[in-house]
Coordinates of C-alpha atoms in Angstrom, one line a residue:
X90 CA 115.1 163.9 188.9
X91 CA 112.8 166.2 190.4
X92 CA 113.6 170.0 188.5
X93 CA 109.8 171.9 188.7
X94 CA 109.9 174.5 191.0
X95 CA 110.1 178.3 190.5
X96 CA 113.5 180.1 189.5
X97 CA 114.3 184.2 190.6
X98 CA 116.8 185.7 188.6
X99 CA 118.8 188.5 189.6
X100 CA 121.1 190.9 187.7
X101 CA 121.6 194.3 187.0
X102 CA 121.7 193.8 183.3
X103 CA 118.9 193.6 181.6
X104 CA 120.1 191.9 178.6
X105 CA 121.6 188.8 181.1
X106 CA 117.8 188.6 182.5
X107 CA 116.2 188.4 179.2
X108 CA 118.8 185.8 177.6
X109 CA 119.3 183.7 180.6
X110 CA 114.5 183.6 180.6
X111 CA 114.3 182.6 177.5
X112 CA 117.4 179.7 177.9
X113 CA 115.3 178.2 180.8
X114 CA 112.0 178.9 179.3
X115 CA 113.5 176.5 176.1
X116 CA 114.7 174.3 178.6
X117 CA 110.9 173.8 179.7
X118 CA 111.7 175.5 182.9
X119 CA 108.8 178.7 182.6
X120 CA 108.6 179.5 186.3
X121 CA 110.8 182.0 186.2
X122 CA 110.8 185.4 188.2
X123 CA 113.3 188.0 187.0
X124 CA 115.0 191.5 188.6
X125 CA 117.1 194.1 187.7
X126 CA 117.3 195.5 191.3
X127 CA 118.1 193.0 193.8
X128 CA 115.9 195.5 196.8
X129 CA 112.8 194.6 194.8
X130 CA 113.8 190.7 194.9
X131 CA 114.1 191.0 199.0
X132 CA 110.7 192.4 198.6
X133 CA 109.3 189.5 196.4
X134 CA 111.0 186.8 198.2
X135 CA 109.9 187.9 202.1
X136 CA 106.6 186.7 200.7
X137 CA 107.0 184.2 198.1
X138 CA 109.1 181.0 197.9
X139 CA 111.2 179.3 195.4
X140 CA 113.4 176.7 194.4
X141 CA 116.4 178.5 193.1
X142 CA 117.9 182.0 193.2
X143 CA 120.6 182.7 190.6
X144 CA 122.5 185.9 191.5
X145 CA 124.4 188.3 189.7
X146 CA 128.2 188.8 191.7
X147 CA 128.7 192.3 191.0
X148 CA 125.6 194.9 191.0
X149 CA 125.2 198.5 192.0
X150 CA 122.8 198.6 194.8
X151 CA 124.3 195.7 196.6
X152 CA 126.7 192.9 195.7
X153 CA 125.9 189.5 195.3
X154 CA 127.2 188.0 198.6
X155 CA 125.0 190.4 200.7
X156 CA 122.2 189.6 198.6
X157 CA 122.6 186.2 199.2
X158 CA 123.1 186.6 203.0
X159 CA 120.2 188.6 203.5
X160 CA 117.8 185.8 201.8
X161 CA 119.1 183.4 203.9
X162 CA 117.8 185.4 207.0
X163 CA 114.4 184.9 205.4
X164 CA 111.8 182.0 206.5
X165 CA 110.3 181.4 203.3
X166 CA 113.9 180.6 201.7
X167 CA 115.5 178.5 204.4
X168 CA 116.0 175.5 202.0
X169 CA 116.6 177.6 198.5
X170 CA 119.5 176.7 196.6
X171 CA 121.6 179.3 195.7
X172 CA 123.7 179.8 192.5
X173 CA 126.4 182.7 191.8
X174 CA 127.0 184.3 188.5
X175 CA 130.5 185.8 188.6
X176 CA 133.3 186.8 186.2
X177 CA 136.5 185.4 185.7
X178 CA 138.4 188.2 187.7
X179 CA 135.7 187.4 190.5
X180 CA 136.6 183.8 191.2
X181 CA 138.4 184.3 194.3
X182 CA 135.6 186.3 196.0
X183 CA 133.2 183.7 194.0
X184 CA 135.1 181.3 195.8
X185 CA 134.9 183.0 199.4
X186 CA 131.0 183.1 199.0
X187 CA 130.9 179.7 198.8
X188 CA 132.4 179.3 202.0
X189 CA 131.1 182.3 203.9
X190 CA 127.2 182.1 202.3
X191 CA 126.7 178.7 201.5
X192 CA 126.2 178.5 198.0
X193 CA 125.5 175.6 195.8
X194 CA 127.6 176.8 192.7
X195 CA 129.3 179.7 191.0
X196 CA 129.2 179.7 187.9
X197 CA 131.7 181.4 185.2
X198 CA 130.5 184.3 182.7
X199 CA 130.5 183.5 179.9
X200 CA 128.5 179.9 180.9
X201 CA 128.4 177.3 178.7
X202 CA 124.2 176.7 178.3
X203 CA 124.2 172.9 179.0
X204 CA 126.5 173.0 182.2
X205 CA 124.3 175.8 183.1
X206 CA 121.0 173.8 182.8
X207 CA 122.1 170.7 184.6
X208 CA 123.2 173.0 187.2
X209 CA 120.0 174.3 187.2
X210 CA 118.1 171.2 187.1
X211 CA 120.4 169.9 190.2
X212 CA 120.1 172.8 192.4
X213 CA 116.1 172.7 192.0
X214 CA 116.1 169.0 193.0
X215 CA 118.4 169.9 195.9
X216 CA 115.8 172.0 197.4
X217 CA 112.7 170.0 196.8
X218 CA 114.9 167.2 198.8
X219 CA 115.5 169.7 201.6
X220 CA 112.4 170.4 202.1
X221 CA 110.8 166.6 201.9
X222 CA 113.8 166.1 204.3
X223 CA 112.8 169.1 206.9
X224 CA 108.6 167.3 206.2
X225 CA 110.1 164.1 207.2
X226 CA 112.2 165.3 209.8
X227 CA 109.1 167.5 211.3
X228 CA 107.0 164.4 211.0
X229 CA 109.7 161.8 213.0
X230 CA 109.4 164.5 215.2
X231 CA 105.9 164.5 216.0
X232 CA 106.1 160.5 216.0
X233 CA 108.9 160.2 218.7
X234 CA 107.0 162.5 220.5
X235 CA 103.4 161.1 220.6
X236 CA 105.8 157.4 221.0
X237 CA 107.4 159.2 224.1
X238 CA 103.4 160.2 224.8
X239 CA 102.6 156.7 224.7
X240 CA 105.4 155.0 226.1
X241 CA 105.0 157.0 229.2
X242 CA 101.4 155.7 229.3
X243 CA 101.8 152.2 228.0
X244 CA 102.7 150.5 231.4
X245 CA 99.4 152.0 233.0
X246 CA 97.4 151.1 229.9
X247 CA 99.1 147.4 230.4
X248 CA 98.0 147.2 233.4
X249 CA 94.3 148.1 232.8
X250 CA 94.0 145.7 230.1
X251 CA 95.5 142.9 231.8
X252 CA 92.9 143.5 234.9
X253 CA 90.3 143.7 232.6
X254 CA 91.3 140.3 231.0
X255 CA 91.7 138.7 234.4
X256 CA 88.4 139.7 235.7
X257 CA 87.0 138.5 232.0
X258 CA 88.6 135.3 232.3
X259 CA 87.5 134.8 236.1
X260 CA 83.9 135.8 234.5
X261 CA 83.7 133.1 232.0
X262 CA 85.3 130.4 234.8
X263 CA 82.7 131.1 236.9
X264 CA 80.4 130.8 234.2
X265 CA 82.0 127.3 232.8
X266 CA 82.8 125.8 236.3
X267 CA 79.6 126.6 237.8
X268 CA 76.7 126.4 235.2
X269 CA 74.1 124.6 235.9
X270 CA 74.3 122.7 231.9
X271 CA 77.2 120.4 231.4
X272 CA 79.5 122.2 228.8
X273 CA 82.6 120.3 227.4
X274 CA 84.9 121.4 224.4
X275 CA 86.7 118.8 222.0
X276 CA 89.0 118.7 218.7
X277 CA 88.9 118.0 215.6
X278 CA 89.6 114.0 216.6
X279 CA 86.2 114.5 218.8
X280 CA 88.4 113.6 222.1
X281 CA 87.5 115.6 225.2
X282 CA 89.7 118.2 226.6
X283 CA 87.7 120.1 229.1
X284 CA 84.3 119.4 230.9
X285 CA 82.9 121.8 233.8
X286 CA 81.4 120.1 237.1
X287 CA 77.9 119.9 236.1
X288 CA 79.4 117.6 233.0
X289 CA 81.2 114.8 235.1
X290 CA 77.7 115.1 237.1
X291 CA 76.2 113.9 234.1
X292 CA 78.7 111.4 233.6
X293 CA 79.4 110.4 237.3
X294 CA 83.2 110.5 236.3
X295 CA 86.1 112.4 237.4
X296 CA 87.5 115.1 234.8
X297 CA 90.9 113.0 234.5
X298 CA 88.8 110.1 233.8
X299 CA 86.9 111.6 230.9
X300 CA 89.7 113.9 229.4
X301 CA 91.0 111.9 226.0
X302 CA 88.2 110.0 225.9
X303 CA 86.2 110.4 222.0
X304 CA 82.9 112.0 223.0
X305 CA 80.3 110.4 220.5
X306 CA 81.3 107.4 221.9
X307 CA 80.0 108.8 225.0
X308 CA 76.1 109.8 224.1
X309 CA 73.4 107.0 222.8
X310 CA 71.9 107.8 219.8
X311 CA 68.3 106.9 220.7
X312 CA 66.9 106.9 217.1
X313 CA 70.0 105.7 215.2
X314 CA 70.4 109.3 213.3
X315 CA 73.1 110.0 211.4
X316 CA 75.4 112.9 213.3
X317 CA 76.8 115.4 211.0
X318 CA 80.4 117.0 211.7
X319 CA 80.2 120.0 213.4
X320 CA 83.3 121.3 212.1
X321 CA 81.7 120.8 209.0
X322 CA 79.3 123.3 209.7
X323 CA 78.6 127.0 210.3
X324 CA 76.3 127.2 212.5
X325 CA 75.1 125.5 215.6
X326 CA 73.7 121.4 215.6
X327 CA 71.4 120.6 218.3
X328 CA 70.7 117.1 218.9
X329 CA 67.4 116.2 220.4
X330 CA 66.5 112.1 221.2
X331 CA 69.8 111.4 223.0
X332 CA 71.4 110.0 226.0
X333 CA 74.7 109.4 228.1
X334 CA 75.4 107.1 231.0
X335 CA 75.8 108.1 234.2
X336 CA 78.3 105.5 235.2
X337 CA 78.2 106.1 239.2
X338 CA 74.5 105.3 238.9
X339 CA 74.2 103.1 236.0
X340 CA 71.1 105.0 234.6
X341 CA 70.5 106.6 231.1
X342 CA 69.8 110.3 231.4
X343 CA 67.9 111.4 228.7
X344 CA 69.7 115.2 226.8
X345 CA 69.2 117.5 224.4
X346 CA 72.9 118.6 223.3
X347 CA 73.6 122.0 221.2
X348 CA 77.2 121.6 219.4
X349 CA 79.1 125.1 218.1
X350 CA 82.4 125.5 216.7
X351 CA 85.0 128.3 217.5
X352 CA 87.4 129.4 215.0
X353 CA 90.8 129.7 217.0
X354 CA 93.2 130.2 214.1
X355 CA 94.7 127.0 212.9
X356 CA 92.8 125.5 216.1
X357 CA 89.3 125.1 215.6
X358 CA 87.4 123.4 218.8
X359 CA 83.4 122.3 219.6
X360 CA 82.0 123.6 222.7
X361 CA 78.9 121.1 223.4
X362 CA 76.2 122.2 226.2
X363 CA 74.7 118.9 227.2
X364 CA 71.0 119.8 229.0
X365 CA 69.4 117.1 231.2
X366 CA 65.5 116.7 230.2
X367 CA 64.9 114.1 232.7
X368 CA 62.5 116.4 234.1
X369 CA 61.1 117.3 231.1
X370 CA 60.4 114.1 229.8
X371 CA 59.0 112.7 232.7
X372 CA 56.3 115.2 232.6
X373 CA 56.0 114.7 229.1
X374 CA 54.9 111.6 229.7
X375 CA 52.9 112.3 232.6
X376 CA 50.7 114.7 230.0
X377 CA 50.5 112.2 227.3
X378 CA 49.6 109.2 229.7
X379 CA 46.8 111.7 231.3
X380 CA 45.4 112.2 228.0
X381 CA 46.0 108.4 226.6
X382 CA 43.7 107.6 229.6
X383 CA 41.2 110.2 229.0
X384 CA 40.9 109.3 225.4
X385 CA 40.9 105.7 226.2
X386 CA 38.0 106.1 228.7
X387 CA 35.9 108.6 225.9
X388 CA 35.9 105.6 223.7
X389 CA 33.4 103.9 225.7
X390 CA 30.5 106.4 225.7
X391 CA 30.7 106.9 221.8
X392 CA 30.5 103.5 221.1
X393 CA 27.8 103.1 223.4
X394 CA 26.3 106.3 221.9
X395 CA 26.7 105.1 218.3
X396 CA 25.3 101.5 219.3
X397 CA 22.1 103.6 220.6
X398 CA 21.8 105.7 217.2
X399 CA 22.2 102.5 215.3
X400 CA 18.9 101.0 217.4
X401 CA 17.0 104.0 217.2
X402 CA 18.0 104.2 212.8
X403 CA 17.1 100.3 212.1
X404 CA 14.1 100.7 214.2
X405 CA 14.8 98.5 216.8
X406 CA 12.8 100.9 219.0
X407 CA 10.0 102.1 216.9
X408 CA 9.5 103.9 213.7
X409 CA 11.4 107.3 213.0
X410 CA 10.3 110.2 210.5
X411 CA 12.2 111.5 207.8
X412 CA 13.5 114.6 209.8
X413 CA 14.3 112.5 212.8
X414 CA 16.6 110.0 210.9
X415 CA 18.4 112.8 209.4
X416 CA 19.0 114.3 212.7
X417 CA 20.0 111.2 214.0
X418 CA 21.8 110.1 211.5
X419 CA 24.2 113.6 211.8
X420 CA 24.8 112.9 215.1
X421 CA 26.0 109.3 214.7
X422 CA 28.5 111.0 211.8
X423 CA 29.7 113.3 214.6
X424 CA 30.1 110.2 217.3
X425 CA 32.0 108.7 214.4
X426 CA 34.1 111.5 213.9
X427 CA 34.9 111.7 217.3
X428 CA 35.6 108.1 217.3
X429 CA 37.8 108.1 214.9
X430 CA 40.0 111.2 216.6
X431 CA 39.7 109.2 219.5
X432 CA 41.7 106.1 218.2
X433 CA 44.2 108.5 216.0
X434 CA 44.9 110.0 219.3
X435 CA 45.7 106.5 221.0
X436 CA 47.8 105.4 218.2
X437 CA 49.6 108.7 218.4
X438 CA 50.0 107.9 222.2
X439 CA 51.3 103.8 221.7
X440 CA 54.3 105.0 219.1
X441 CA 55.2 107.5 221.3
X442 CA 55.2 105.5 224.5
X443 CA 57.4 102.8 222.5
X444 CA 54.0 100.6 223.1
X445 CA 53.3 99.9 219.5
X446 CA 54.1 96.0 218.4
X447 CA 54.8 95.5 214.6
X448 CA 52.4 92.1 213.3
X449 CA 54.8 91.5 210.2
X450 CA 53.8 88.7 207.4
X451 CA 54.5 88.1 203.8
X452 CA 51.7 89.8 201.9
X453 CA 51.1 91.5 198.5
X454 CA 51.7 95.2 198.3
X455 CA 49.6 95.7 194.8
X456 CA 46.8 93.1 196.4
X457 CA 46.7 95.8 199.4
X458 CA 46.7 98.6 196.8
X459 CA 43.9 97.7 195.1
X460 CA 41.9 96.5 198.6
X461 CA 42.8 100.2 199.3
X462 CA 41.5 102.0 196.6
X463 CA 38.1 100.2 196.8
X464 CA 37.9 100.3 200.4
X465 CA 37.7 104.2 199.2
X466 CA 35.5 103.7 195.8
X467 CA 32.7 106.0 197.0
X468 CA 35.0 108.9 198.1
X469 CA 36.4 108.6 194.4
X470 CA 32.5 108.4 192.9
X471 CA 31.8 111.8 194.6
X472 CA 34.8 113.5 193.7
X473 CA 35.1 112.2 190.1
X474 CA 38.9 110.8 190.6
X475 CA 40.5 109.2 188.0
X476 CA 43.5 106.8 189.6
X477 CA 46.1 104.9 188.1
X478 CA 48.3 102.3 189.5
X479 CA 52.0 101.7 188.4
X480 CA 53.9 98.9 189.6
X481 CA 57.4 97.2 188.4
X482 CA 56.2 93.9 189.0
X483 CA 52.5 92.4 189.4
X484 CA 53.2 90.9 192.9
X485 CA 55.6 93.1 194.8
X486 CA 55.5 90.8 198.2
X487 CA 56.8 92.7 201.3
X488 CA 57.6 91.8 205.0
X489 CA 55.8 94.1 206.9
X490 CA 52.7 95.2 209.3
X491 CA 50.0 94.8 206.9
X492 CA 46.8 96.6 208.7
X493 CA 49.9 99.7 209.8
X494 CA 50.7 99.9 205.9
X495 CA 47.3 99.9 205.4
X496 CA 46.9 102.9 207.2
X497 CA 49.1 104.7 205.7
X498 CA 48.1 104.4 202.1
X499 CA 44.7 105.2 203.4
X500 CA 46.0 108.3 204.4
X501 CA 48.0 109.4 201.2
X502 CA 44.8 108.2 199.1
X503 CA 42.4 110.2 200.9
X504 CA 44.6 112.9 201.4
X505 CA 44.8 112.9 197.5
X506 CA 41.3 112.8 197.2
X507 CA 40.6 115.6 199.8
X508 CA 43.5 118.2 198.6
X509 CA 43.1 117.0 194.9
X510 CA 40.1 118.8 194.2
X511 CA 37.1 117.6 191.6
X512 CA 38.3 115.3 188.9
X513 CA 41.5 114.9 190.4
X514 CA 44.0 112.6 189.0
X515 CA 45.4 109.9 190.8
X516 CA 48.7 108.0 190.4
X517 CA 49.6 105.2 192.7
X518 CA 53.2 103.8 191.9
X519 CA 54.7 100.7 193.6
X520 CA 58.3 99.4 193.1
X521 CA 60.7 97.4 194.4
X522 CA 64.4 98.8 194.4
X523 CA 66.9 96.2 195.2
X524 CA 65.5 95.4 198.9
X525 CA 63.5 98.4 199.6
X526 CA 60.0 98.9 198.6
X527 CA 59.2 102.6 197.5
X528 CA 55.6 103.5 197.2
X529 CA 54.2 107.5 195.9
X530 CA 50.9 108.4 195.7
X531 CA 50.8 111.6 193.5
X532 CA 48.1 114.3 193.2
X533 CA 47.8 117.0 190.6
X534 CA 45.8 119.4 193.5
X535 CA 46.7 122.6 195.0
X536 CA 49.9 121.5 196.1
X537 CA 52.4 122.5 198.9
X538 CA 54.9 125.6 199.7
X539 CA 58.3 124.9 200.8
X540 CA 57.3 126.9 204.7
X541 CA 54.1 124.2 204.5
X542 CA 56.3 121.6 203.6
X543 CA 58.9 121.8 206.7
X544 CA 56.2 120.7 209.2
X545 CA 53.9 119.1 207.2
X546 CA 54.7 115.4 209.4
X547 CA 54.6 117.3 212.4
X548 CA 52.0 116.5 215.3
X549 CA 48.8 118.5 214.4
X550 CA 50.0 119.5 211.2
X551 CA 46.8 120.4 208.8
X552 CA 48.9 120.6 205.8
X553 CA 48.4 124.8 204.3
X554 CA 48.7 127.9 206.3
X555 CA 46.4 129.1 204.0
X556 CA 43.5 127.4 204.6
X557 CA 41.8 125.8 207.8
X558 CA 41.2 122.4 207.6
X559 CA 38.7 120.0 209.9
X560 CA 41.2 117.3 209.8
X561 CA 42.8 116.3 213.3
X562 CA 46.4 117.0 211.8
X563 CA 47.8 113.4 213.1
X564 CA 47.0 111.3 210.1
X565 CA 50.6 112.5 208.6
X566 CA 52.3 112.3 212.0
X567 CA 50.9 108.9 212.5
X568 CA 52.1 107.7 208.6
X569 CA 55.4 109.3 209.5
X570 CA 55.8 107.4 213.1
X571 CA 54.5 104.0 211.2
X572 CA 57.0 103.7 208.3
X573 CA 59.7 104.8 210.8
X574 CA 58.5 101.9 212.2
X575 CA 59.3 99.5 209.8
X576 CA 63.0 101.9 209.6
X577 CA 62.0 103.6 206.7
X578 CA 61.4 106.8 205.4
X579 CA 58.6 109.1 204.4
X580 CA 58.6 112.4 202.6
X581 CA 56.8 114.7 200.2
X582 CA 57.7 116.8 196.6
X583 CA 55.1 119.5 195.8
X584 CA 54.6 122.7 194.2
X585 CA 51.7 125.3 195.0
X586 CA 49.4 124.5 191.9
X587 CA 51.0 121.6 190.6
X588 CA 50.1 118.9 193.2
X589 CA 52.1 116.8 195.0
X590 CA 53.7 113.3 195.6
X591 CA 54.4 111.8 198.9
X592 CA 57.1 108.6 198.9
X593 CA 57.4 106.2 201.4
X594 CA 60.2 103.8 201.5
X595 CA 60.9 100.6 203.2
X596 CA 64.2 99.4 203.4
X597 CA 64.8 95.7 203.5
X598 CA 61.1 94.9 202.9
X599 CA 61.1 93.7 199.6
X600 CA 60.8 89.8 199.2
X601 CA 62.6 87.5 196.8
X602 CA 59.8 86.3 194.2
X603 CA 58.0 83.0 195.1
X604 CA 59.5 80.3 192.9
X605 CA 57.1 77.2 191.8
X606 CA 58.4 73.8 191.5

């Protein structure tokens, strides 16, 4: 029950007034404005508003009932609750005021105090629902009308919005139906529901013929990667190295495919652009058979350039000074040098091109360790390297390109050497795992970032933003394409200033052990 609110009491007896304030004033009700002259309550009430007026019946100036009737002409006390004092012999007119004014009670002198509170205490909370009524009535007012307002403007804002989403959906048809990539959309169970034109192109299929149908069943994998679930994942996939059949034209067109998923509620959907790099790749390998050939014909002079500097060193042609064999002696390093970039770059090239043969045999992988490291001894003299080789077994035999493994622990071991710094130490660890043979070659040099890291087995790669290097940044690449190869894996754990470790692994290269009879 809701009984604050203000209280004006009015009688012509002062001793009423005073008992009657100090009853409500007990009763926790202090709000309380009284008069002995109801002319100077019109007065207080045209500019102040209440919750109750309790009136005296019979006063001098005026009587109760026109008292009453005046305040009800007033804005301020439209909703006021109005209460009657009277007398016994007054009932009858008590009774008539009721009727005539509108009053909530009369009430009986003398009163009895706890009828006269909960009167009290009801009349106040009869006004303060009045007037959250007349609030909620003035607010439903205001809401039918701005619904009226908007009614009378909903069928033209219908209309708008519905030509605005026809011309956007006519927009993105265009756009599907007539882009020049092949864009499809499929379900969680990876079968087709939608393909634009340029996509049966690709296929050289009929939509009908193609709906249903899975669509990873429908691209080659050319490398044999492992696809993850794009509804797995929150952002794009885009797959590089693959192909489809066109099945009008029984060719493979080579595409690069960028996979996204779209959140529709309980109904998520992949929208997959399919791009065709047939163009691409064939100049691609236009460039690198231009520059296979230009590095194959470059081999040539520097041999024959080298051959000529070894003449002129051994004296073939007649005795050189000091300073002339030094000179001479530089420029065969260089010819060397740019020998050796030379073949890197035609290795590069075979891989690439698919040209590259594997030679596999049986051999010993801690035999070719060790013809390794001492193919290397005087790089470790001059830089004071320490190594150590660690291997599970003392003849790990592997089936595999020997001279193309060779390469590559040449590489990790010089690598070592050269990013190791002075007095480097080197640990060279062979094992066999099951089938797989897993080889590391750790460093405790300058080591690698994580951003260095990421394209470290990249084509031109020189290993640190940080520094330059002279290195031709293929000798990773090259290790990476090699054990690849063979189907296995290559990869690298560093930390700046606390070396590194590069692991190779080949699976299914580990031999049985030799048994003697």
């Amino acid at each position: 029950m809701d009984t604050n609110g203000k209280i004006v009491l009015v009688d012509d007896e002062v001793m009423v007034t005073k008992t009657l304030s100090t009853l409500l004033k007990f009763e926790g009700l202090r709000d309380t404005v009284t008069f002995n002259n109801p002319e100077h309550a019109l007065e207080y009430l045209k500019n102040n508003s209440c919750e109750l007026i309790i009136s005296d019946f019979i006063m001098p100036e005026m009587d109760g009932i026109e008292f009453l009737s005046r305040i009800k002409e007033l804005p301020l006390q439209a909703e006021t609750t109005q209460i009657l004092l009277t007398g016994y012999a007054d009932k009858e007119n008590a009774i008539k005021a009721i009727n005539e004014v509108g009053i909530f009670k009369y009430i009986e002198k003398p009163w009895n105090n706890d009828d006269l509170i909960l009167n009290i205490k009801n009349a106040i909370e009869r006004t303060n629902l009045k007037r959250a009524l007349r609030e909620k009535i003035i607010q439903l007012k205001k809401a039918n009308t701005e619904l009226e307002e908007y009614s009378k403007n909903l069928e033209s804002l219908v209309q708008k919005r519905t030509k605005e989403l026809w011309e956007s959906r006519e927009k993105l048809n265009a756009i599907f139906t007539n882009c020049a990539d092949g864009i499809v959309t499929f379900k969680k169970d990876n079968l087709l529901v939608s393909l634009n034109q340029a996509a049966c192109k690709l296929f050289g299929l009929e939509e009908k013929e193609l709906l249903n149908k899975n669509f990873f069943e429908l691209i080659i994998n050319e490398k044999n990667q492992r696809i993850q679930n794009p509804f797995k994942l929150n952002e794009p996939l885009f797959l590089r190295d693959f192909s489809l059949i066109n099945y009008k034209n029984d060719v493979k067109i080579p595409v690069e495919i960028s996979l996204a998923k779209i959140n529709d509620g309980s109904n998520p959907f992949v929208v997959g652009v399919l791009r065709d790099v047939s163009y691409q790749r064939e100049n691609e390998r236009l460039r690198d058979d231009f520059i296979a050939t230009l590095t194959h014909d470059l081999r040539t002079p520097l041999l024959a350039a080298i051959s000529g500097l070894d003449f002129i060193l051994n004296g073939t042609l007649g005795e050189t000074t000091q300073k002339q064999k030094e000179l001479l002696e530089a420029m065969k390093k260089s010819n060397e040098d740019m020998l050796g970039l030379t073949n890197a770059l035609l290795e590069v090239y075979r891989y690439e091109a698919g040209k590259i043969f594997l030679c596999k045999t049986r051999f010993s992988i801690n035999e070719l360790i060790k013809d390794c490291i001492k193919e290397l001894d005087i790089l470790f003299k001059q830089n004071g390297s320490n190594i150590e080789i660690d291997c599970n077994s003392d003849n790990i035999e592997i089936n595999a390109d020997k001279n193309e493994i060779r390469r590559v622990i040449l590489n990790l071991l010089g690598n070592a050497i050269k990013h190791g710094g002075e007095n480097t130490k080197i640990n060279v660890c062979a094992k066999k795992t099951g089938k797989d043979l897993v080889l590391s070659v750790k460093d405790n040099g300058v080591g690698l970032s994580q951003d260095d890291q990421k394209k470290l087995f990249k084509r031109f790669s020189q290993g640190t933003s940080k520094k330059r290097s002279c290195s031709t940044g293929l000798g990773l690449y090259l290790s990476r394409r090699i054990v690849e190869a063979h189907n296995g894996t290559i990869w690298v754990e560093s930390e700046p200033n606390k070396g590194s470790k590069f692991t190779f692994c080949l699976k299914s290269a580990a031999l049985e052990d030799k048994v003697l009879l």
